């Protein structure tokens, strides 16, 4: 019984190590994305921001219109 417990503990430790690596890579990806967003917000990208806002409003109204027709 203790051998099976030891095997299970080794398997669980291996899975935890893999999860730790996955979370580290996801954290790096999020950090890079946040860096890009900071660069975008600092620059003079007002025209791009206006286009994004208009597109978002357009999508919102289209969804609202579709829901209202049902």
mmCIF file of C-alpha atoms in Angstrom:
data_model
loop_
_atom_site.group_PDB
_atom_site.id
_atom_site.type_symbol
_atom_site.label_atom_id
_atom_site.label_comp_id
_atom_site.label_asym_id
_atom_site.label_seq_id
_atom_site.Cartn_x
_atom_site.Cartn_y
_atom_site.Cartn_z
ATOM 1 C CA UNK A 1 0.000 0.000 0.000
ATOM 2 C CA UNK A 2 2.797 2.429 0.843
ATOM 3 C CA UNK A 3 4.461 1.725 -2.536
ATOM 4 C CA UNK A 4 1.242 2.717 -4.326
ATOM 5 C CA UNK A 5 1.006 5.884 -2.230
ATOM 6 C CA UNK A 6 4.613 6.725 -3.131
ATOM 7 C CA UNK A 7 3.871 6.196 -6.833
ATOM 8 C CA UNK A 8 0.776 8.388 -6.596
ATOM 9 C CA UNK A 9 2.740 11.142 -4.848
ATOM 10 C CA UNK A 10 5.395 11.039 -7.597
ATOM 11 C CA UNK A 11 2.707 11.292 -10.284
ATOM 12 C CA UNK A 12 1.026 14.194 -8.494
ATOM 13 C CA UNK A 13 4.352 16.024 -8.099
ATOM 14 C CA UNK A 14 5.036 15.553 -11.820
ATOM 15 C CA UNK A 15 1.609 16.993 -12.708
ATOM 16 C CA UNK A 16 2.136 19.939 -10.352
ATOM 17 C CA UNK A 17 5.494 20.648 -11.966
ATOM 18 C CA UNK A 18 3.909 20.614 -15.424
ATOM 19 C CA UNK A 19 1.149 22.950 -14.248
ATOM 20 C CA UNK A 20 3.744 25.304 -12.804
ATOM 21 C CA UNK A 21 5.507 25.436 -16.169
ATOM 22 C CA UNK A 22 2.204 26.083 -17.960
ATOM 23 C CA UNK A 23 1.312 28.921 -15.576
ATOM 24 C CA UNK A 24 4.767 30.458 -16.042
ATOM 25 C CA UNK A 25 4.380 30.459 -19.823
ATOM 26 C CA UNK A 26 0.866 31.918 -19.564
ATOM 27 C CA UNK A 27 2.188 34.620 -17.232
ATOM 28 C CA UNK A 28 4.901 35.505 -19.735
ATOM 29 C CA UNK A 29 2.341 35.750 -22.512
ATOM 30 C CA UNK A 30 0.109 38.003 -20.418
ATOM 31 C CA UNK A 31 3.081 40.166 -19.492
ATOM 32 C CA UNK A 32 3.968 40.638 -23.162
ATOM 33 C CA UNK A 33 0.356 41.495 -23.988
ATOM 34 C CA UNK A 34 0.176 44.049 -21.190
ATOM 35 C CA UNK A 35 3.410 45.604 -22.449
ATOM 36 C CA UNK A 36 1.889 45.988 -25.909
ATOM 37 C CA UNK A 37 -1.244 47.540 -24.418
ATOM 38 C CA UNK A 38 0.858 50.032 -22.447
ATOM 39 C CA UNK A 39 2.736 50.954 -25.620
ATOM 40 C CA UNK A 40 -0.556 51.387 -27.449
ATOM 41 C CA UNK A 41 -2.002 53.571 -24.701
ATOM 42 C CA UNK A 42 1.109 55.781 -24.481
ATOM 43 C CA UNK A 43 1.358 56.428 -28.203
ATOM 44 C CA UNK A 44 -0.730 58.791 -30.238
ATOM 45 C CA UNK A 45 -3.035 56.050 -31.421
ATOM 46 C CA UNK A 46 -6.219 58.052 -30.941
ATOM 47 C CA UNK A 47 -7.412 57.312 -34.465
ATOM 48 C CA UNK A 48 -7.080 53.567 -33.897
ATOM 49 C CA UNK A 49 -8.823 53.870 -30.540
ATOM 50 C CA UNK A 50 -11.729 55.737 -32.143
ATOM 51 C CA UNK A 51 -12.077 53.022 -34.778
ATOM 52 C CA UNK A 52 -12.114 50.367 -32.079
ATOM 53 C CA UNK A 53 -14.775 52.214 -30.101
ATOM 54 C CA UNK A 54 -16.947 52.744 -33.196
ATOM 55 C CA UNK A 55 -16.621 49.085 -34.123
ATOM 56 C CA UNK A 56 -17.587 48.056 -30.590
ATOM 57 C CA UNK A 57 -20.656 50.286 -30.666
ATOM 58 C CA UNK A 58 -21.617 48.925 -34.080
ATOM 59 C CA UNK A 59 -21.359 45.333 -32.847
ATOM 60 C CA UNK A 60 -23.349 46.217 -29.724
ATOM 61 C CA UNK A 61 -26.174 47.746 -31.765
ATOM 62 C CA UNK A 62 -26.244 44.839 -34.212
ATOM 63 C CA UNK A 63 -26.525 42.349 -31.345
ATOM 64 C CA UNK A 64 -29.194 44.512 -29.688
ATOM 65 C CA UNK A 65 -31.131 44.673 -32.959
ATOM 66 C CA UNK A 66 -30.919 40.895 -33.458
ATOM 67 C CA UNK A 67 -32.111 40.211 -29.905
ATOM 68 C CA UNK A 68 -34.951 42.723 -30.240
ATOM 69 C CA UNK A 69 -36.242 41.040 -33.437
ATOM 70 C CA UNK A 70 -36.655 37.682 -31.724
#
